[in-house]
């Protein structure tokens, strides 16, 4: 799995929307790509093959489909929060780079810039495709985050 989000533990969508609710400027890394993945979709995906009579070996990637930068993910979260009527202070996500973040965060280790994974093996084995990361994020923000944050920031 990669870039996991969902109910139960605050993650990136919560962080970025909280930033937009309280700050005039929010900058997010624009040069790192991966696939946001819904915890709920992982459960659904696992159900598709865990009880299968056919054995499955090797490495299996299980993520939502598509790829984006952290900045694109953040902007989609903000767009969904705006659509849900949250009182955002900013609706535009600015850009920063991995190098700039590494300096601020004091990272010593290099981090890969492209971490998207292929669901091809999962689809071949189950005959099913995972939904897009955009659909998963939209549902999560609209059904879970926005109602909770609306109460908190009312």
PDB file of C-alpha atoms in Angstrom:
ATOM      1  CA  UNK A   1       0.000   0.000   0.000  1.00  0.00           C
ATOM      2  CA  UNK A   2       1.065   3.575  -0.340  1.00  0.00           C
ATOM      3  CA  UNK A   3       0.047   6.984   1.009  1.00  0.00           C
ATOM      4  CA  UNK A   4      -2.624   5.414   3.218  1.00  0.00           C
ATOM      5  CA  UNK A   5      -5.518   7.526   4.536  1.00  0.00           C
ATOM      6  CA  UNK A   6      -8.796   6.839   6.266  1.00  0.00           C
ATOM      7  CA  UNK A   7     -10.767   7.041   9.471  1.00  0.00           C
ATOM      8  CA  UNK A   8      -9.185   6.233  12.792  1.00  0.00           C
ATOM      9  CA  UNK A   9      -5.921   8.116  12.500  1.00  0.00           C
ATOM     10  CA  UNK A  10      -5.262  11.620  11.240  1.00  0.00           C
ATOM     11  CA  UNK A  11      -3.277  11.609   8.018  1.00  0.00           C
ATOM     12  CA  UNK A  12      -2.404  13.843   5.110  1.00  0.00           C
ATOM     13  CA  UNK A  13      -5.968  14.863   4.117  1.00  0.00           C
ATOM     14  CA  UNK A  14      -6.690  15.965   7.702  1.00  0.00           C
ATOM     15  CA  UNK A  15      -3.414  17.836   7.933  1.00  0.00           C
ATOM     16  CA  UNK A  16      -3.791  19.735   4.667  1.00  0.00           C
ATOM     17  CA  UNK A  17      -7.423  20.703   5.274  1.00  0.00           C
ATOM     18  CA  UNK A  18      -6.595  21.879   8.811  1.00  0.00           C
ATOM     19  CA  UNK A  19      -3.780  23.969   7.361  1.00  0.00           C
ATOM     20  CA  UNK A  20      -6.178  25.528   4.839  1.00  0.00           C
ATOM     21  CA  UNK A  21      -8.708  26.225   7.588  1.00  0.00           C
ATOM     22  CA  UNK A  22      -6.180  28.104   9.718  1.00  0.00           C
ATOM     23  CA  UNK A  23      -3.532  29.569   7.371  1.00  0.00           C
ATOM     24  CA  UNK A  24      -3.498  31.923   4.423  1.00  0.00           C
ATOM     25  CA  UNK A  25      -0.733  29.984   2.662  1.00  0.00           C
ATOM     26  CA  UNK A  26      -0.162  26.231   2.408  1.00  0.00           C
ATOM     27  CA  UNK A  27       2.795  24.835   0.458  1.00  0.00           C
ATOM     28  CA  UNK A  28       3.176  21.145  -0.322  1.00  0.00           C
ATOM     29  CA  UNK A  29       5.851  19.137  -2.125  1.00  0.00           C
ATOM     30  CA  UNK A  30       5.309  19.191  -5.877  1.00  0.00           C
ATOM     31  CA  UNK A  31       8.122  16.884  -7.016  1.00  0.00           C
ATOM     32  CA  UNK A  32       7.215  13.599  -5.289  1.00  0.00           C
ATOM     33  CA  UNK A  33       4.646  11.256  -6.842  1.00  0.00           C
ATOM     34  CA  UNK A  34       2.736   8.279  -5.538  1.00  0.00           C
ATOM     35  CA  UNK A  35      -0.770   6.942  -5.083  1.00  0.00           C
ATOM     36  CA  UNK A  36      -3.078   7.977  -2.255  1.00  0.00           C
ATOM     37  CA  UNK A  37      -4.826   4.851  -0.987  1.00  0.00           C
ATOM     38  CA  UNK A  38      -8.035   4.533   0.998  1.00  0.00           C
ATOM     39  CA  UNK A  39      -7.935   2.186   3.990  1.00  0.00           C
ATOM     40  CA  UNK A  40     -11.543   1.248   3.192  1.00  0.00           C
ATOM     41  CA  UNK A  41     -10.535   0.269  -0.338  1.00  0.00           C
ATOM     42  CA  UNK A  42      -7.687  -1.851   1.008  1.00  0.00           C
ATOM     43  CA  UNK A  43     -10.229  -3.844   3.033  1.00  0.00           C
ATOM     44  CA  UNK A  44     -12.410  -4.306  -0.051  1.00  0.00           C
ATOM     45  CA  UNK A  45      -9.386  -5.291  -2.125  1.00  0.00           C
ATOM     46  CA  UNK A  46      -8.160  -7.800   0.441  1.00  0.00           C
ATOM     47  CA  UNK A  47     -11.580  -9.432   0.567  1.00  0.00           C
ATOM     48  CA  UNK A  48     -11.253 -10.066  -3.178  1.00  0.00           C
ATOM     49  CA  UNK A  49      -8.387 -12.492  -2.812  1.00  0.00           C
ATOM     50  CA  UNK A  50      -7.790 -13.513   0.801  1.00  0.00           C
ATOM     51  CA  UNK A  51     -10.388 -16.264   0.707  1.00  0.00           C
ATOM     52  CA  UNK A  52      -9.652 -17.312  -2.866  1.00  0.00           C
ATOM     53  CA  UNK A  53      -8.907 -21.003  -3.431  1.00  0.00           C
ATOM     54  CA  UNK A  54      -6.096 -20.019  -5.816  1.00  0.00           C
ATOM     55  CA  UNK A  55      -2.752 -19.318  -4.128  1.00  0.00           C
ATOM     56  CA  UNK A  56      -1.168 -15.970  -4.792  1.00  0.00           C
ATOM     57  CA  UNK A  57       2.559 -15.581  -4.286  1.00  0.00           C
ATOM     58  CA  UNK A  58       5.088 -12.822  -4.566  1.00  0.00           C
ATOM     59  CA  UNK A  59       4.670  -9.111  -4.088  1.00  0.00           C
ATOM     60  CA  UNK A  60       1.202  -7.635  -4.512  1.00  0.00           C
ATOM     61  CA  UNK A  61       0.631  -3.885  -4.685  1.00  0.00           C
ATOM     62  CA  UNK A  62      -2.797  -2.806  -3.534  1.00  0.00           C
ATOM     63  CA  UNK A  63      -3.509   0.883  -4.036  1.00  0.00           C
ATOM     64  CA  UNK A  64      -6.137   3.050  -5.593  1.00  0.00           C
ATOM     65  CA  UNK A  65      -5.462   3.704  -9.271  1.00  0.00           C
ATOM     66  CA  UNK A  66      -3.663   6.684 -10.723  1.00  0.00           C
ATOM     67  CA  UNK A  67      -0.761   8.771  -9.574  1.00  0.00           C
ATOM     68  CA  UNK A  68      -0.236  12.324  -8.330  1.00  0.00           C
ATOM     69  CA  UNK A  69       2.175  14.607  -6.539  1.00  0.00           C
ATOM     70  CA  UNK A  70       1.664  15.525  -2.894  1.00  0.00           C
ATOM     71  CA  UNK A  71       0.676  18.984  -4.152  1.00  0.00           C
ATOM     72  CA  UNK A  72      -1.980  17.543  -6.472  1.00  0.00           C
ATOM     73  CA  UNK A  73      -3.313  15.341  -3.655  1.00  0.00           C
ATOM     74  CA  UNK A  74      -3.448  18.340  -1.338  1.00  0.00           C
ATOM     75  CA  UNK A  75      -5.239  20.470  -3.931  1.00  0.00           C
ATOM     76  CA  UNK A  76      -7.831  17.740  -4.489  1.00  0.00           C
ATOM     77  CA  UNK A  77      -8.437  17.529  -0.722  1.00  0.00           C
ATOM     78  CA  UNK A  78      -8.910  21.304  -0.587  1.00  0.00           C
ATOM     79  CA  UNK A  79     -11.252  21.265  -3.585  1.00  0.00           C
ATOM     80  CA  UNK A  80     -13.389  18.619  -1.863  1.00  0.00           C
ATOM     81  CA  UNK A  81     -13.380  20.580   1.414  1.00  0.00           C
ATOM     82  CA  UNK A  82     -14.406  23.748  -0.423  1.00  0.00           C
ATOM     83  CA  UNK A  83     -17.204  21.873  -2.200  1.00  0.00           C
ATOM     84  CA  UNK A  84     -18.380  20.611   1.222  1.00  0.00           C
ATOM     85  CA  UNK A  85     -18.624  24.229   2.430  1.00  0.00           C
ATOM     86  CA  UNK A  86     -15.770  24.319   4.941  1.00  0.00           C
ATOM     87  CA  UNK A  87     -14.619  27.889   5.817  1.00  0.00           C
ATOM     88  CA  UNK A  88     -11.151  27.675   4.258  1.00  0.00           C
ATOM     89  CA  UNK A  89      -8.699  30.560   4.536  1.00  0.00           C
ATOM     90  CA  UNK A  90      -6.992  29.416   1.335  1.00  0.00           C
ATOM     91  CA  UNK A  91      -8.158  27.353  -1.604  1.00  0.00           C
ATOM     92  CA  UNK A  92      -4.879  27.259  -3.552  1.00  0.00           C
ATOM     93  CA  UNK A  93      -2.034  24.932  -2.611  1.00  0.00           C
ATOM     94  CA  UNK A  94       1.418  26.351  -3.280  1.00  0.00           C
ATOM     95  CA  UNK A  95       4.499  24.343  -4.188  1.00  0.00           C
ATOM     96  CA  UNK A  96       7.728  23.446  -2.467  1.00  0.00           C
ATOM     97  CA  UNK A  97      10.331  20.814  -3.364  1.00  0.00           C
ATOM     98  CA  UNK A  98      11.646  17.703  -1.691  1.00  0.00           C
ATOM     99  CA  UNK A  99      15.038  19.403  -1.366  1.00  0.00           C
ATOM    100  CA  UNK A 100      13.501  22.410   0.414  1.00  0.00           C
ATOM    101  CA  UNK A 101      11.506  20.139   2.739  1.00  0.00           C
ATOM    102  CA  UNK A 102      14.584  18.033   3.485  1.00  0.00           C
ATOM    103  CA  UNK A 103      16.469  21.143   4.617  1.00  0.00           C
ATOM    104  CA  UNK A 104      13.633  22.291   6.891  1.00  0.00           C
ATOM    105  CA  UNK A 105      12.945  18.814   8.286  1.00  0.00           C
ATOM    106  CA  UNK A 106      16.636  17.957   8.678  1.00  0.00           C
ATOM    107  CA  UNK A 107      16.382  14.738   6.650  1.00  0.00           C
ATOM    108  CA  UNK A 108      19.666  12.949   6.127  1.00  0.00           C
ATOM    109  CA  UNK A 109      18.439  10.037   3.984  1.00  0.00           C
ATOM    110  CA  UNK A 110      17.499  10.532   0.341  1.00  0.00           C
ATOM    111  CA  UNK A 111      13.872   9.744  -0.446  1.00  0.00           C
ATOM    112  CA  UNK A 112      12.595   8.421  -3.762  1.00  0.00           C
ATOM    113  CA  UNK A 113      10.606  10.893  -5.845  1.00  0.00           C
ATOM    114  CA  UNK A 114       8.392   8.368  -7.663  1.00  0.00           C
ATOM    115  CA  UNK A 115       6.696   5.736  -5.506  1.00  0.00           C
ATOM    116  CA  UNK A 116       3.579   4.909  -7.530  1.00  0.00           C
ATOM    117  CA  UNK A 117       2.734   1.229  -7.645  1.00  0.00           C
ATOM    118  CA  UNK A 118       1.036  -0.919 -10.255  1.00  0.00           C
ATOM    119  CA  UNK A 119      -2.186  -2.813  -9.457  1.00  0.00           C
ATOM    120  CA  UNK A 120      -1.772  -4.998 -12.549  1.00  0.00           C
ATOM    121  CA  UNK A 121      -1.211  -8.230 -10.598  1.00  0.00           C
ATOM    122  CA  UNK A 122      -4.219  -7.552  -8.343  1.00  0.00           C
ATOM    123  CA  UNK A 123      -6.428  -6.876 -11.378  1.00  0.00           C
ATOM    124  CA  UNK A 124      -5.187  -9.996 -13.204  1.00  0.00           C
ATOM    125  CA  UNK A 125      -5.833 -12.169 -10.158  1.00  0.00           C
ATOM    126  CA  UNK A 126      -9.230 -10.778  -9.131  1.00  0.00           C
ATOM    127  CA  UNK A 127     -10.611  -9.414 -12.398  1.00  0.00           C
ATOM    128  CA  UNK A 128     -11.394  -6.194 -10.493  1.00  0.00           C
ATOM    129  CA  UNK A 129      -9.939  -2.713 -10.651  1.00  0.00           C
ATOM    130  CA  UNK A 130      -9.462  -0.460  -7.676  1.00  0.00           C
ATOM    131  CA  UNK A 131     -11.210   2.910  -7.959  1.00  0.00           C
ATOM    132  CA  UNK A 132      -9.249   6.083  -8.621  1.00  0.00           C
ATOM    133  CA  UNK A 133      -7.507   7.896  -5.811  1.00  0.00           C
ATOM    134  CA  UNK A 134      -9.605  10.987  -6.670  1.00  0.00           C
ATOM    135  CA  UNK A 135     -12.891   9.120  -6.080  1.00  0.00           C
ATOM    136  CA  UNK A 136     -11.579   7.632  -2.836  1.00  0.00           C
ATOM    137  CA  UNK A 137     -10.375  11.007  -1.513  1.00  0.00           C
ATOM    138  CA  UNK A 138     -13.599  12.756  -2.534  1.00  0.00           C
ATOM    139  CA  UNK A 139     -15.723  10.232  -0.669  1.00  0.00           C
ATOM    140  CA  UNK A 140     -13.511  10.345   2.425  1.00  0.00           C
ATOM    141  CA  UNK A 141     -13.456  14.135   2.643  1.00  0.00           C
ATOM    142  CA  UNK A 142     -17.159  14.567   1.924  1.00  0.00           C
ATOM    143  CA  UNK A 143     -18.437  11.763   4.165  1.00  0.00           C
ATOM    144  CA  UNK A 144     -15.927  11.739   7.025  1.00  0.00           C
ATOM    145  CA  UNK A 145     -13.665  14.780   7.256  1.00  0.00           C
ATOM    146  CA  UNK A 146     -15.901  17.653   6.245  1.00  0.00           C
ATOM    147  CA  UNK A 147     -18.702  16.840   8.732  1.00  0.00           C
ATOM    148  CA  UNK A 148     -16.225  16.460  11.609  1.00  0.00           C
ATOM    149  CA  UNK A 149     -14.224  19.575  10.718  1.00  0.00           C
ATOM    150  CA  UNK A 150     -17.378  21.635  10.144  1.00  0.00           C
ATOM    151  CA  UNK A 151     -18.374  21.029  13.760  1.00  0.00           C
ATOM    152  CA  UNK A 152     -14.896  21.836  15.015  1.00  0.00           C
ATOM    153  CA  UNK A 153     -14.500  25.038  12.987  1.00  0.00           C
ATOM    154  CA  UNK A 154     -18.077  26.323  13.290  1.00  0.00           C
TER     155      UNK A 154
END
